[in-house]
């Protein structure tokens, strides 16, 4: 009787491992890393300008009572290029947008803005990505709604598409 049990044990273990693997492949996944900063005040920061002719950025630039967007981007980022028309549309609609250029050279940021437009009021350079890490951001592009008192109220992960604009405008209204 004991020997029969030993014969079936490897098959039972294999079936169990196969079942776990199958569950792992079919379980719904959240591929995005959500920021733990949602609802929190902006971290203290002071970033130099990312390129000539545009002011740098600090947390104090968000403390004037007006909600705005903060967009992490890179000139080297393909989805950032794809979202450029939507950022331009938001800026044309009166939305104030500040940018943070990640791991970028000033001449590359200038070239990006010349080619894809500049919806930004200010752009800070986060060369070593320290601020990105503080935000809990996992990639680019990533956009945050910042309330008038400097709180992070919403995180949009990935490129902004035309269908996302109404939600972002609603989140900006809520952030007043």
PDB file of N, CA and C in Angstrom, residues 51-116:
ATOM      1  N   UNK A  51      16.464  72.704 -20.559  1.00  0.00           N
ATOM      2  CA  UNK A  51      17.020  73.257 -21.790  1.00  0.00           C
ATOM      3  C   UNK A  51      16.987  74.786 -21.695  1.00  0.00           C
ATOM      4  N   UNK A  52      17.708  75.441 -22.561  1.00  0.00           N
ATOM      5  CA  UNK A  52      17.777  76.902 -22.550  1.00  0.00           C
ATOM      6  C   UNK A  52      16.416  77.517 -22.880  1.00  0.00           C
ATOM      7  N   UNK A  53      16.137  78.639 -22.239  1.00  0.00           N
ATOM      8  CA  UNK A  53      14.948  79.408 -22.553  1.00  0.00           C
ATOM      9  C   UNK A  53      13.689  78.986 -21.818  1.00  0.00           C
ATOM     10  N   UNK A  54      13.756  77.940 -21.013  1.00  0.00           N
ATOM     11  CA  UNK A  54      12.599  77.480 -20.248  1.00  0.00           C
ATOM     12  C   UNK A  54      13.038  77.335 -18.795  1.00  0.00           C
ATOM     13  N   UNK A  55      12.256  77.899 -17.893  1.00  0.00           N
ATOM     14  CA  UNK A  55      12.621  77.852 -16.476  1.00  0.00           C
ATOM     15  C   UNK A  55      12.621  76.428 -15.935  1.00  0.00           C
ATOM     16  N   UNK A  56      13.465  76.196 -14.925  1.00  0.00           N
ATOM     17  CA  UNK A  56      13.493  74.932 -14.202  1.00  0.00           C
ATOM     18  C   UNK A  56      12.248  74.797 -13.343  1.00  0.00           C
ATOM     19  N   UNK A  57      12.246  73.837 -12.448  1.00  0.00           N
ATOM     20  CA  UNK A  57      11.032  73.509 -11.725  1.00  0.00           C
ATOM     21  C   UNK A  57      11.335  73.161 -10.275  1.00  0.00           C
ATOM     22  N   UNK A  58      10.471  73.618  -9.377  1.00  0.00           N
ATOM     23  CA  UNK A  58      10.593  73.245  -7.967  1.00  0.00           C
ATOM     24  C   UNK A  58       9.191  72.995  -7.411  1.00  0.00           C
ATOM     25  N   UNK A  59       9.131  72.372  -6.258  1.00  0.00           N
ATOM     26  CA  UNK A  59       7.831  72.109  -5.625  1.00  0.00           C
ATOM     27  C   UNK A  59       7.094  73.410  -5.307  1.00  0.00           C
ATOM     28  N   UNK A  60       7.819  74.498  -5.119  1.00  0.00           N
ATOM     29  CA  UNK A  60       7.178  75.787  -4.823  1.00  0.00           C
ATOM     30  C   UNK A  60       6.344  76.306  -6.008  1.00  0.00           C
ATOM     31  N   UNK A  61       6.645  75.817  -7.217  1.00  0.00           N
ATOM     32  CA  UNK A  61       5.891  76.246  -8.395  1.00  0.00           C
ATOM     33  C   UNK A  61       4.472  75.674  -8.423  1.00  0.00           C
ATOM     34  N   UNK A  62       4.148  74.820  -7.468  1.00  0.00           N
ATOM     35  CA  UNK A  62       2.830  74.191  -7.408  1.00  0.00           C
ATOM     36  C   UNK A  62       2.001  74.677  -6.226  1.00  0.00           C
ATOM     37  N   UNK A  63       2.433  75.730  -5.569  1.00  0.00           N
ATOM     38  CA  UNK A  63       1.782  76.155  -4.326  1.00  0.00           C
ATOM     39  C   UNK A  63       1.007  77.462  -4.479  1.00  0.00           C
ATOM     40  N   UNK A  64       0.471  77.725  -5.661  1.00  0.00           N
ATOM     41  CA  UNK A  64      -0.231  78.993  -5.869  1.00  0.00           C
ATOM     42  C   UNK A  64      -1.746  78.842  -5.926  1.00  0.00           C
ATOM     43  N   UNK A  65      -2.255  77.666  -5.563  1.00  0.00           N
ATOM     44  CA  UNK A  65      -3.694  77.467  -5.533  1.00  0.00           C
ATOM     45  C   UNK A  65      -4.299  76.978  -6.835  1.00  0.00           C
ATOM     46  N   UNK A  66      -3.481  76.807  -7.865  1.00  0.00           N
ATOM     47  CA  UNK A  66      -4.002  76.396  -9.163  1.00  0.00           C
ATOM     48  C   UNK A  66      -3.604  74.948  -9.463  1.00  0.00           C
ATOM     49  N   UNK A  67      -4.577  74.070  -9.770  1.00  0.00           N
ATOM     50  CA  UNK A  67      -4.214  72.702 -10.141  1.00  0.00           C
ATOM     51  C   UNK A  67      -3.560  72.673 -11.521  1.00  0.00           C
ATOM     52  N   UNK A  68      -2.689  71.726 -11.715  1.00  0.00           N
ATOM     53  CA  UNK A  68      -1.994  71.603 -12.999  1.00  0.00           C
ATOM     54  C   UNK A  68      -1.519  70.175 -13.183  1.00  0.00           C
ATOM     55  N   UNK A  69      -0.991  69.912 -14.364  1.00  0.00           N
ATOM     56  CA  UNK A  69      -0.426  68.602 -14.669  1.00  0.00           C
ATOM     57  C   UNK A  69       1.088  68.643 -14.547  1.00  0.00           C
ATOM     58  N   UNK A  70       1.657  67.520 -14.150  1.00  0.00           N
ATOM     59  CA  UNK A  70       3.100  67.328 -14.115  1.00  0.00           C
ATOM     60  C   UNK A  70       3.397  66.085 -14.939  1.00  0.00           C
ATOM     61  N   UNK A  71       4.171  66.260 -16.000  1.00  0.00           N
ATOM     62  CA  UNK A  71       4.437  65.182 -16.953  1.00  0.00           C
ATOM     63  C   UNK A  71       5.910  64.800 -16.939  1.00  0.00           C
ATOM     64  N   UNK A  72       6.184  63.525 -16.625  1.00  0.00           N
ATOM     65  CA  UNK A  72       7.531  62.980 -16.741  1.00  0.00           C
ATOM     66  C   UNK A  72       7.697  62.472 -18.172  1.00  0.00           C
ATOM     67  N   UNK A  73       8.766  62.893 -18.842  1.00  0.00           N
ATOM     68  CA  UNK A  73       8.968  62.500 -20.231  1.00  0.00           C
ATOM     69  C   UNK A  73      10.455  62.410 -20.536  1.00  0.00           C
ATOM     70  N   UNK A  74      10.761  61.918 -21.718  1.00  0.00           N
ATOM     71  CA  UNK A  74      12.133  61.885 -22.206  1.00  0.00           C
ATOM     72  C   UNK A  74      12.131  62.079 -23.716  1.00  0.00           C
ATOM     73  N   UNK A  75      13.103  62.787 -24.219  1.00  0.00           N
ATOM     74  CA  UNK A  75      13.181  62.996 -25.669  1.00  0.00           C
ATOM     75  C   UNK A  75      13.417  61.685 -26.403  1.00  0.00           C
ATOM     76  N   UNK A  76      13.940  60.707 -25.719  1.00  0.00           N
ATOM     77  CA  UNK A  76      14.270  59.395 -26.265  1.00  0.00           C
ATOM     78  C   UNK A  76      13.098  58.420 -26.200  1.00  0.00           C
ATOM     79  N   UNK A  77      11.972  58.855 -25.654  1.00  0.00           N
ATOM     80  CA  UNK A  77      10.813  57.994 -25.359  1.00  0.00           C
ATOM     81  C   UNK A  77       9.785  58.051 -26.495  1.00  0.00           C
ATOM     82  N   UNK A  78       9.570  56.913 -27.179  1.00  0.00           N
ATOM     83  CA  UNK A  78       8.611  56.864 -28.293  1.00  0.00           C
ATOM     84  C   UNK A  78       7.180  57.191 -27.861  1.00  0.00           C
ATOM     85  N   UNK A  79       6.656  56.629 -26.750  1.00  0.00           N
ATOM     86  CA  UNK A  79       5.295  57.001 -26.336  1.00  0.00           C
ATOM     87  C   UNK A  79       5.160  58.486 -25.973  1.00  0.00           C
ATOM     88  N   UNK A  80       6.268  59.105 -25.522  1.00  0.00           N
ATOM     89  CA  UNK A  80       6.228  60.539 -25.217  1.00  0.00           C
ATOM     90  C   UNK A  80       5.974  61.341 -26.492  1.00  0.00           C
ATOM     91  N   UNK A  81       6.535  60.892 -27.584  1.00  0.00           N
ATOM     92  CA  UNK A  81       6.318  61.547 -28.878  1.00  0.00           C
ATOM     93  C   UNK A  81       4.872  61.370 -29.315  1.00  0.00           C
ATOM     94  N   UNK A  82       4.311  60.185 -29.029  1.00  0.00           N
ATOM     95  CA  UNK A  82       2.933  59.906 -29.428  1.00  0.00           C
ATOM     96  C   UNK A  82       1.926  60.731 -28.631  1.00  0.00           C
ATOM     97  N   UNK A  83       2.247  61.057 -27.379  1.00  0.00           N
ATOM     98  CA  UNK A  83       1.295  61.812 -26.558  1.00  0.00           C
ATOM     99  C   UNK A  83       1.414  63.323 -26.760  1.00  0.00           C
ATOM    100  N   UNK A  84       2.435  63.771 -27.465  1.00  0.00           N
ATOM    101  CA  UNK A  84       2.673  65.212 -27.639  1.00  0.00           C
ATOM    102  C   UNK A  84       1.447  65.973 -28.160  1.00  0.00           C
ATOM    103  N   UNK A  85       0.714  65.478 -29.159  1.00  0.00           N
ATOM    104  CA  UNK A  85      -0.466  66.232 -29.622  1.00  0.00           C
ATOM    105  C   UNK A  85      -1.542  66.394 -28.538  1.00  0.00           C
ATOM    106  N   UNK A  86      -1.689  65.396 -27.681  1.00  0.00           N
ATOM    107  CA  UNK A  86      -2.686  65.488 -26.610  1.00  0.00           C
ATOM    108  C   UNK A  86      -2.261  66.509 -25.557  1.00  0.00           C
ATOM    109  N   UNK A  87      -0.966  66.552 -25.247  1.00  0.00           N
ATOM    110  CA  UNK A  87      -0.482  67.571 -24.310  1.00  0.00           C
ATOM    111  C   UNK A  87      -0.674  68.964 -24.902  1.00  0.00           C
ATOM    112  N   UNK A  88      -0.424  69.096 -26.195  1.00  0.00           N
ATOM    113  CA  UNK A  88      -0.654  70.381 -26.869  1.00  0.00           C
ATOM    114  C   UNK A  88      -2.132  70.773 -26.780  1.00  0.00           C
ATOM    115  N   UNK A  89      -3.022  69.807 -26.985  1.00  0.00           N
ATOM    116  CA  UNK A  89      -4.469  70.082 -26.907  1.00  0.00           C
ATOM    117  C   UNK A  89      -4.871  70.504 -25.500  1.00  0.00           C
ATOM    118  N   UNK A  90      -4.321  69.843 -24.493  1.00  0.00           N
ATOM    119  CA  UNK A  90      -4.616  70.225 -23.105  1.00  0.00           C
ATOM    120  C   UNK A  90      -4.120  71.639 -22.814  1.00  0.00           C
ATOM    121  N   UNK A  91      -2.909  71.953 -23.270  1.00  0.00           N
ATOM    122  CA  UNK A  91      -2.363  73.301 -23.060  1.00  0.00           C
ATOM    123  C   UNK A  91      -3.208  74.345 -23.785  1.00  0.00           C
ATOM    124  N   UNK A  92      -3.654  74.016 -25.004  1.00  0.00           N
ATOM    125  CA  UNK A  92      -4.504  74.938 -25.771  1.00  0.00           C
ATOM    126  C   UNK A  92      -5.840  75.161 -25.078  1.00  0.00           C
ATOM    127  N   UNK A  93      -6.284  74.175 -24.290  1.00  0.00           N
ATOM    128  CA  UNK A  93      -7.542  74.298 -23.547  1.00  0.00           C
ATOM    129  C   UNK A  93      -7.357  75.037 -22.226  1.00  0.00           C
ATOM    130  N   UNK A  94      -6.140  75.533 -21.975  1.00  0.00           N
ATOM    131  CA  UNK A  94      -5.891  76.321 -20.774  1.00  0.00           C
ATOM    132  C   UNK A  94      -5.303  75.550 -19.610  1.00  0.00           C
ATOM    133  N   UNK A  95      -4.949  74.298 -19.817  1.00  0.00           N
ATOM    134  CA  UNK A  95      -4.347  73.507 -18.744  1.00  0.00           C
ATOM    135  C   UNK A  95      -2.869  73.861 -18.634  1.00  0.00           C
ATOM    136  N   UNK A  96      -2.442  74.175 -17.424  1.00  0.00           N
ATOM    137  CA  UNK A  96      -1.029  74.449 -17.197  1.00  0.00           C
ATOM    138  C   UNK A  96      -0.307  73.122 -16.977  1.00  0.00           C
ATOM    139  N   UNK A  97       0.765  72.923 -17.731  1.00  0.00           N
ATOM    140  CA  UNK A  97       1.522  71.674 -17.665  1.00  0.00           C
ATOM    141  C   UNK A  97       2.982  71.998 -17.401  1.00  0.00           C
ATOM    142  N   UNK A  98       3.533  71.331 -16.406  1.00  0.00           N
ATOM    143  CA  UNK A  98       4.972  71.397 -16.150  1.00  0.00           C
ATOM    144  C   UNK A  98       5.560  70.040 -16.506  1.00  0.00           C
ATOM    145  N   UNK A  99       6.810  70.050 -16.942  1.00  0.00           N
ATOM    146  CA  UNK A  99       7.448  68.807 -17.347  1.00  0.00           C
ATOM    147  C   UNK A  99       8.706  68.518 -16.557  1.00  0.00           C
ATOM    148  N   UNK A 100       9.043  67.249 -16.511  1.00  0.00           N
ATOM    149  CA  UNK A 100      10.313  66.804 -15.942  1.00  0.00           C
ATOM    150  C   UNK A 100      10.945  65.889 -16.968  1.00  0.00           C
ATOM    151  N   UNK A 101      12.090  66.329 -17.493  1.00  0.00           N
ATOM    152  CA  UNK A 101      12.820  65.556 -18.486  1.00  0.00           C
ATOM    153  C   UNK A 101      13.773  64.603 -17.771  1.00  0.00           C
ATOM    154  N   UNK A 102      13.662  63.330 -18.089  1.00  0.00           N
ATOM    155  CA  UNK A 102      14.455  62.300 -17.426  1.00  0.00           C
ATOM    156  C   UNK A 102      15.644  61.878 -18.287  1.00  0.00           C
ATOM    157  N   UNK A 103      16.812  61.820 -17.654  1.00  0.00           N
ATOM    158  CA  UNK A 103      18.035  61.348 -18.314  1.00  0.00           C
ATOM    159  C   UNK A 103      18.199  61.951 -19.702  1.00  0.00           C
ATOM    160  N   UNK A 104      18.108  63.251 -19.787  1.00  0.00           N
ATOM    161  CA  UNK A 104      18.141  63.920 -21.076  1.00  0.00           C
ATOM    162  C   UNK A 104      19.227  64.975 -21.130  1.00  0.00           C
ATOM    163  N   UNK A 105      19.683  65.249 -22.330  1.00  0.00           N
ATOM    164  CA  UNK A 105      20.634  66.331 -22.565  1.00  0.00           C
ATOM    165  C   UNK A 105      19.861  67.563 -23.033  1.00  0.00           C
ATOM    166  N   UNK A 106      20.308  68.753 -22.658  1.00  0.00           N
ATOM    167  CA  UNK A 106      19.580  69.973 -23.035  1.00  0.00           C
ATOM    168  C   UNK A 106      19.310  70.081 -24.536  1.00  0.00           C
ATOM    169  N   UNK A 107      20.276  69.722 -25.363  1.00  0.00           N
ATOM    170  CA  UNK A 107      20.079  69.826 -26.813  1.00  0.00           C
ATOM    171  C   UNK A 107      19.038  68.832 -27.322  1.00  0.00           C
ATOM    172  N   UNK A 108      18.929  67.677 -26.669  1.00  0.00           N
ATOM    173  CA  UNK A 108      17.918  66.698 -27.073  1.00  0.00           C
ATOM    174  C   UNK A 108      16.526  67.156 -26.669  1.00  0.00           C
ATOM    175  N   UNK A 109      16.412  67.765 -25.485  1.00  0.00           N
ATOM    176  CA  UNK A 109      15.119  68.308 -25.054  1.00  0.00           C
ATOM    177  C   UNK A 109      14.686  69.415 -26.010  1.00  0.00           C
ATOM    178  N   UNK A 110      15.611  70.302 -26.367  1.00  0.00           N
ATOM    179  CA  UNK A 110      15.293  71.393 -27.295  1.00  0.00           C
ATOM    180  C   UNK A 110      14.833  70.849 -28.644  1.00  0.00           C
ATOM    181  N   UNK A 111      15.497  69.847 -29.146  1.00  0.00           N
ATOM    182  CA  UNK A 111      15.122  69.237 -30.424  1.00  0.00           C
ATOM    183  C   UNK A 111      13.741  68.586 -30.338  1.00  0.00           C
ATOM    184  N   UNK A 112      13.477  67.900 -29.230  1.00  0.00           N
ATOM    185  CA  UNK A 112      12.174  67.270 -29.016  1.00  0.00           C
ATOM    186  C   UNK A 112      11.066  68.323 -29.036  1.00  0.00           C
ATOM    187  N   UNK A 113      11.262  69.407 -28.299  1.00  0.00           N
ATOM    188  CA  UNK A 113      10.248  70.464 -28.222  1.00  0.00           C
ATOM    189  C   UNK A 113      10.039  71.134 -29.578  1.00  0.00           C
ATOM    190  N   UNK A 114      11.109  71.309 -30.318  1.00  0.00           N
ATOM    191  CA  UNK A 114      11.000  71.922 -31.645  1.00  0.00           C
ATOM    192  C   UNK A 114      10.197  71.026 -32.587  1.00  0.00           C
ATOM    193  N   UNK A 115      10.432  69.729 -32.510  1.00  0.00           N
ATOM    194  CA  UNK A 115       9.760  68.798 -33.412  1.00  0.00           C
ATOM    195  C   UNK A 115       8.327  68.484 -32.999  1.00  0.00           C
ATOM    196  N   UNK A 116       8.070  68.331 -31.686  1.00  0.00           N
ATOM    197  CA  UNK A 116       6.762  67.863 -31.230  1.00  0.00           C
ATOM    198  C   UNK A 116       5.924  68.911 -30.518  1.00  0.00           C
TER     199      UNK A 116
END
